CSV table of C-alpha atoms and ligand atoms in Angstrom, one decimal:
chain,number,residue,atom,x,y,z
Z,984,MET,CA,-101.5,27.5,-181.6
Z,985,GLN,CA,-100.6,26.3,-184.8
Z,986,ASN,CA,-101.2,28.4,-187.9
Z,987,PHE,CA,-100.8,26.7,-191.3
Z,988,GLU,CA,-102.0,27.0,-194.6
Z,989,LEU,CA,-104.1,24.6,-196.4
Z,990,THR,CA,-104.3,24.5,-200.6
Z,991,ASN,CA,-107.0,23.0,-202.9
Z,992,LYS,CA,-106.1,23.6,-206.3
Z,993,SER,CA,-108.3,20.5,-207.9
Z,994,SER,CA,-111.9,20.7,-208.4
Z,995,HIS,CA,-112.2,18.3,-205.5
Z,996,GLY,CA,-114.0,19.6,-202.4
Z,997,LEU,CA,-114.6,23.1,-201.2
Z,998,VAL,CA,-116.0,25.3,-203.8
Z,999,CYS,CA,-117.0,28.9,-203.2
Z,1000,PRO,CA,-120.0,29.9,-203.0
Z,1001,GLU,CA,-119.6,33.3,-205.0
Z,1002,CYS,CA,-117.8,32.5,-208.2
Z,1003,GLY,CA,-117.9,28.4,-208.1
Z,1004,ASN,CA,-114.0,28.2,-208.3
Z,1005,THR,CA,-111.9,26.1,-205.9
Z,1006,ASN,CA,-108.8,28.2,-206.0
Z,1007,LEU,CA,-109.1,28.4,-202.3
Z,1008,ARG,CA,-106.8,28.7,-199.4
Z,1009,ALA,CA,-107.9,27.7,-195.7
Z,1010,THR,CA,-106.2,28.1,-193.0
Z,1011,PRO,CA,-107.0,25.9,-189.4
Z,1012,LEU,CA,-106.5,27.9,-186.5
Z,1013,GLU,CA,-106.5,26.7,-183.1
Z,1014,GLY,CA,-107.7,29.0,-180.1
Z,1015,PRO,CA,-106.3,29.0,-176.8
Z,1016,ASP,CA,-109.0,26.6,-174.9
Z,1017,GLY,CA,-108.3,24.3,-178.0
Z,1018,GLU,CA,-111.3,25.7,-180.1
Z,1019,ARG,CA,-111.2,24.9,-184.0
Z,1020,PHE,CA,-111.3,27.2,-186.6
Z,1021,VAL,CA,-110.9,27.8,-190.5
Z,1022,ARG,CA,-110.2,30.8,-192.2
Z,1023,VAL,CA,-111.1,30.2,-196.0
Z,1024,TRP,CA,-110.8,32.7,-199.0
Z,1025,CYS,CA,-111.7,32.4,-202.4
Z,1026,ARG,CA,-108.1,33.2,-204.6
Z,1027,ASP,CA,-110.3,34.2,-207.6
Z,1028,CYS,CA,-113.1,36.6,-206.3
Z,1029,ASP,CA,-111.4,37.2,-202.7
Z,1030,GLU,CA,-114.7,35.6,-200.2
Z,1031,ARG,CA,-113.7,34.9,-197.3
Z,1032,GLY,CA,-115.2,33.2,-194.5
Z,1033,PHE,CA,-114.2,32.1,-190.5
Z,1034,PHE,CA,-115.6,29.2,-188.8
Z,1035,GLU,CA,-115.4,27.1,-186.2
Z,1036,ILE,CA,-114.8,23.1,-187.6
Z,1037,THR,CA,-115.2,20.1,-184.2
Z,1038,GLU,CA,-112.5,18.4,-185.8
Z,1039,LEU,CA,-109.4,19.7,-186.7
Z,1040,PRO,CA,-107.6,17.5,-189.7
Z,1041,GLU,CA,-104.2,16.1,-189.4
Z,1042,ASN,CA,-103.0,16.5,-192.7
Z,1043,ALA,CA,-101.8,19.7,-194.6
Z,1044,ASP,CA,-103.9,18.8,-197.9
Z,1045,LEU,CA,-107.9,19.8,-198.2
Z,1046,GLU,CA,-107.9,17.3,-200.5
Z,1047,ASP,CA,-107.6,14.6,-197.9
Z,1048,TRP,CA,-110.4,16.4,-195.6
Z,1049,PRO,CA,-113.0,14.0,-194.8
Z,1050,ALA,CA,-115.8,14.6,-196.8
Z,1051,GLU,CA,-117.7,14.7,-193.8
Z,1052,THR,CA,-116.2,18.0,-192.3
Z,1053,VAL,CA,-115.5,19.3,-195.8
Z,1054,GLY,CA,-119.0,19.1,-196.5
Z,1055,THR,CA,-119.9,20.9,-193.3
Z,1056,LEU,CA,-117.6,23.5,-194.1
Z,1057,GLN,CA,-119.3,24.0,-197.6
Z,1058,HIS,CA,-122.4,24.3,-196.3
Z,1059,GLU,CA,-121.3,26.6,-193.3
Z,1060,TRP,CA,-120.0,28.8,-195.8
Z,1061,ARG,CA,-122.8,29.1,-198.2
Z,1062,GLU,CA,-124.9,29.9,-195.3
Z,1063,TRP,CA,-122.7,32.4,-194.1
Z,1064,HIS,CA,-122.7,33.8,-198.0
Z,1065,GLN,CA,-126.3,34.0,-198.5
Z,1066,TRP,CA,-127.1,35.7,-195.2
Z,1067,LYS,CA,-124.9,38.6,-195.6
Z,1068,ASN,CA,-126.1,39.4,-199.2
Z,1069,ARG,CA,-129.3,39.0,-197.8
Z,1070,HIS,CA,-128.3,41.9,-195.2
Z,1071,LEU,CA,-126.1,43.7,-198.1
Z,1072,HIS,CA,-129.2,43.7,-200.6
Z,1073,PRO,CA,-132.2,43.0,-199.0
Z,1074,PRO,CA,-135.3,42.7,-201.0
Z,1075,PRO,CA,-137.1,45.8,-201.5
Z,1076,ARG,CA,-139.9,46.6,-198.4
Z,1077,TRP,CA,-143.4,45.9,-198.5
Z,1078,PRO,CA,-145.5,47.9,-198.8
Z,1079,GLY,CA,-143.6,50.4,-201.1
Z,1080,PRO,CA,-144.9,53.9,-201.3
Z,1081,VAL,CA,-147.6,52.8,-203.8
Z,1082,GLU,CA,-149.2,50.8,-201.7
Z,1083,ARG,CA,-148.7,52.7,-198.7
Z,1084,TRP,CA,-150.5,55.8,-200.7
Z,1085,LEU,CA,-153.1,52.8,-202.0
Z,1086,GLY,CA,-153.3,52.2,-198.6
Z,1087,ARG,CA,-154.2,55.6,-197.3
Z,1088,LEU,CA,-156.5,56.3,-200.7
Z,1089,LEU,CA,-158.6,53.3,-199.3
Z,1090,ILE,CA,-159.0,54.7,-195.5
Z,1091,ALA,CA,-159.8,57.7,-196.5
Z,1092,GLY,CA,-162.6,56.6,-198.8
Z,1093,ILE,CA,-163.7,53.9,-196.2
Z,1094,LEU,CA,-164.1,56.7,-194.0
Z,1095,GLY,CA,-165.7,59.3,-196.2
Z,1096,VAL,CA,-168.4,56.7,-196.9
Z,1097,ALA,CA,-169.3,56.1,-193.1
Z,1098,LEU,CA,-168.9,60.1,-192.7
Z,1099,LEU,CA,-171.4,60.3,-194.8
Z,1100,LEU,CA,-174.0,57.4,-194.0
Z,1101,VAL,CA,-173.6,59.0,-190.4
Z,1102,VAL,CA,-174.6,62.5,-191.9
Z,1103,ASP,CA,-177.2,61.1,-193.2
Z,1104,ARG,CA,-178.8,59.5,-190.3
Z,1105,ILE,CA,-178.3,62.4,-188.3
Z,1106,GLN,CA,-180.4,64.3,-191.3
Z,1107,LEU,CA,-182.5,61.8,-190.9
Z,1108,PHE,CA,-183.3,62.8,-187.1
Z,1109,GLY,CA,-183.2,66.3,-188.2
Z,1110,VAL,CA,-180.6,67.3,-186.1
Z,1111,ILE,CA,-178.5,69.4,-188.5
Z,1112,LEU,CA,-178.2,70.3,-192.0
Z,1113,GLU,CA,-180.7,69.6,-193.7
Z,1114,ASP,CA,-183.4,72.5,-194.8
Z,1115,GLU,CA,-186.7,71.5,-195.6
Z,1116,ILE,CA,-187.7,74.7,-197.0
Z,1117,VAL,CA,-184.6,74.7,-200.0
Z,1118,ARG,CA,-186.1,71.0,-200.8
Z,1119,GLN,CA,-189.9,72.3,-200.9
Z,1120,GLN,CA,-187.9,75.3,-203.4
Z,1121,HIS,CA,-186.3,72.3,-204.9
Z,1122,ILE,CA,-189.2,70.8,-205.3
Z,1123,GLU,CA,-191.2,73.5,-206.8
Z,1124,ASP,CA,-189.1,74.1,-208.9
Z,1125,TYR,CA,-189.0,71.3,-210.8
Z,1126,ARG,CA,-192.8,71.5,-211.0
Z,1127,GLN,CA,-192.4,74.7,-213.0
Z,1128,GLN,CA,-190.1,72.6,-215.3
Z,1129,LEU,CA,-192.7,69.6,-215.6
Z,1130,LEU,CA,-195.2,72.3,-216.4
Z,1131,ARG,CA,-193.5,73.8,-218.9
Z,1132,ALA,CA,-192.1,70.7,-220.9
Z,1133,PRO,CA,-193.7,69.9,-224.0
Z,1134,CYS,CA,-194.3,66.0,-222.6
Z,1135,LEU,CA,-197.1,65.6,-220.6
Z,1136,SER,CA,-200.6,64.6,-220.8
Z,1137,PRO,CA,-203.8,67.9,-220.3
Z,1138,ALA,CA,-204.9,65.5,-217.4
Z,1139,LEU,CA,-201.4,65.1,-216.3
Z,1140,LEU,CA,-200.6,68.3,-216.2
Z,1141,ARG,CA,-203.4,69.3,-214.3
Z,1142,THR,CA,-202.6,67.3,-211.6
Z,1143,LEU,CA,-199.2,68.6,-211.4
Z,1144,ARG,CA,-200.7,72.1,-211.7
Z,1145,ASN,CA,-203.6,71.6,-208.7
Z,1146,VAL,CA,-202.1,69.2,-206.1
Z,1147,PRO,CA,-199.9,70.2,-203.4
Z,1148,ILE,CA,-196.7,68.4,-203.7
Z,1149,ARG,CA,-194.9,68.5,-200.5
Z,1150,TYR,CA,-191.1,67.8,-199.3
Z,1151,THR,CA,-191.4,65.0,-196.2
Z,1152,ARG,CA,-188.8,64.0,-193.6
Z,1153,GLU,CA,-190.8,60.7,-193.2
Z,1154,ARG,CA,-189.2,57.3,-193.1
Z,1155,ALA,CA,-188.7,56.2,-196.6
Z,1156,VAL,CA,-187.9,52.8,-196.0
Z,1157,HIS,CA,-190.3,50.1,-195.6
Z,1158,GLY,CA,-189.2,46.5,-195.1
Z,1159,ASN,CA,-186.8,46.3,-198.4
Z,1160,PHE,CA,-188.0,49.0,-200.3
Z,1161,ILE,CA,-186.6,52.4,-200.5
Z,1162,GLN,CA,-189.8,54.5,-200.9
Z,1163,TYR,CA,-189.8,57.9,-203.3
Z,1164,GLY,CA,-192.7,59.0,-203.0
Z,1165,GLU,CA,-196.3,58.4,-202.1
Z,1166,ALA,CA,-199.6,59.5,-204.4
Z,1167,GLY,CA,-201.6,59.7,-201.4
Z,1168,VAL,CA,-204.5,59.2,-203.8
Z,1169,TYR,CA,-205.5,55.2,-202.4
Z,1170,TRP,CA,-205.8,56.3,-199.0
Z,1171,GLY,CA,-207.7,60.0,-199.6
Z,1172,GLU,CA,-205.1,62.2,-199.6
Z,1173,GLU,CA,-205.1,65.5,-201.2
Z,1174,GLN,CA,-201.4,65.9,-201.4
Z,1175,ILE,CA,-197.8,64.3,-203.0
Z,1176,LYS,CA,-195.2,63.0,-200.7
Z,1177,ILE,CA,-191.9,63.7,-201.9
Z,1178,HIS,CA,-189.6,61.7,-200.0
Z,1179,ARG,CA,-185.6,62.4,-199.0
Z,1180,SER,CA,-184.8,59.5,-201.1
Z,1181,ASN,CA,-184.9,61.5,-203.9
Z,1182,PHE,CA,-182.0,64.4,-202.7
Z,1183,TRP,CA,-178.3,64.2,-202.6
Z,1184,PHE,CA,-176.9,63.6,-198.8
Z,1185,PHE,CA,-176.5,67.9,-198.9
Z,1186,GLY,CA,-179.7,68.5,-200.7
Z,1187,THR,CA,-178.9,68.6,-203.8
Z,1188,PRO,CA,-182.0,66.6,-205.9
Z,1189,LYS,CA,-181.0,64.1,-208.0
Z,1190,THR,CA,-182.8,64.7,-211.1
Z,1191,GLY,CA,-183.9,61.8,-212.9
Z,1192,GLN,CA,-184.9,60.5,-209.5
Z,1193,LEU,CA,-187.0,63.3,-208.8
Z,1194,VAL,CA,-188.4,64.1,-212.1
Z,1195,ASP,CA,-189.6,60.1,-211.9
Z,1196,THR,CA,-191.0,60.1,-208.6
Z,1197,LEU,CA,-193.3,63.9,-209.8
Z,1198,ILE,CA,-194.4,62.2,-212.7
Z,1199,HIS,CA,-194.8,58.5,-211.4
Z,1200,GLU,CA,-197.4,59.7,-208.9
Z,1201,ALA,CA,-198.7,62.3,-211.1
Z,1202,ARG,CA,-199.9,59.7,-212.9
Z,1203,HIS,CA,-201.4,57.9,-209.8
Z,1204,ARG,CA,-203.6,60.8,-209.4
Z,1205,THR,CA,-204.2,61.0,-212.8
Z,1206,SER,CA,-205.0,57.6,-213.3
Z,1207,PRO,CA,-205.7,55.4,-210.5
Z,1208,ALA,CA,-207.1,53.0,-211.9
Z,1209,LEU,CA,-203.6,51.6,-213.9
Z,1210,GLY,CA,-202.3,50.8,-210.0
Z,1211,HIS,CA,-199.0,49.3,-211.1
Z,1212,SER,CA,-199.6,47.8,-214.4
Z,1213,VAL,CA,-197.2,47.3,-217.6
Z,1214,ARG,CA,-199.3,50.1,-218.6
Z,1215,PHE,CA,-198.8,52.7,-216.1
Z,1216,HIS,CA,-195.2,52.0,-216.3
Z,1217,LEU,CA,-194.8,52.4,-220.2
Z,1218,LEU,CA,-196.5,56.0,-219.6
Z,1219,VAL,CA,-194.2,57.2,-216.9
Z,1220,ASN,CA,-191.2,56.0,-218.3
Z,1221,ARG,CA,-192.0,57.5,-221.9
Z,1222,ASP,CA,-193.1,60.6,-220.0
Z,1223,THR,CA,-189.7,61.0,-217.8
Z,1224,GLU,CA,-187.5,60.4,-220.6
Z,1225,CYS,CA,-189.4,63.2,-222.7
Z,1226,VAL,CA,-188.7,65.3,-219.7
Z,1227,LEU,CA,-185.2,64.4,-219.1
Z,1228,ASN,CA,-184.3,64.6,-222.3
Z,1229,GLN,CA,-185.1,68.3,-222.5
Z,1230,TRP,CA,-184.0,68.8,-218.5
Z,1231,GLU,CA,-181.9,72.3,-218.5
X,676,ZN,ZN1,-114.6,33.1,-205.1
X,677,ZN,ZN1,-196.1,53.7,-207.3
């Protein structure tokens, strides 16, 4: 095994990938089975490398090495240097803690919404949770508050006082429309029906919606000739707004 030292003082040839200087030492080595190696060392920053090369130049001066050999060595040293740095200073891992928490939050949100939808369906079939009596009581409370509000015409108040208002669990979706209530007047029913779409999942009334529905259906019964005309909506909106302004 031969072991001698090559030096390279000029800027020609090999460059240290760490500091860019050319003050290097290169030591060619020969293995027991004729493998050729070269050990390189930067005198300025102590960066080192050890590489197998196909051909060991005969002359001892690194400057006189074939450009191809120096180029290969330079390439391998640079690759090694980059690989080493990547593993010594790995980039921050993704996802980081914040992203991971955001992910969990998102999943929890999706599960929550899915659960509410399932509960909603279950309620529709009346298996659990939906308490019709409580909802009917809410409707009665709302009726009483509407009667007390100084907003509605005597005719509308008469309707609200005299017509039965019933909570119904009937399917409230017709085509693409959500149905909130039925006046009944157009097909001769002596009652107003209030659909479950006026309530939140667990039975709390959607205040604005339920007030609007009650006034809407009471107006149909009071002034059936108006239909869904512009005048009808003006009246309903005016009354609803007035009532909601002083809702307790
Ligand atoms: Zn260096
Ligand atoms: Zn209507």
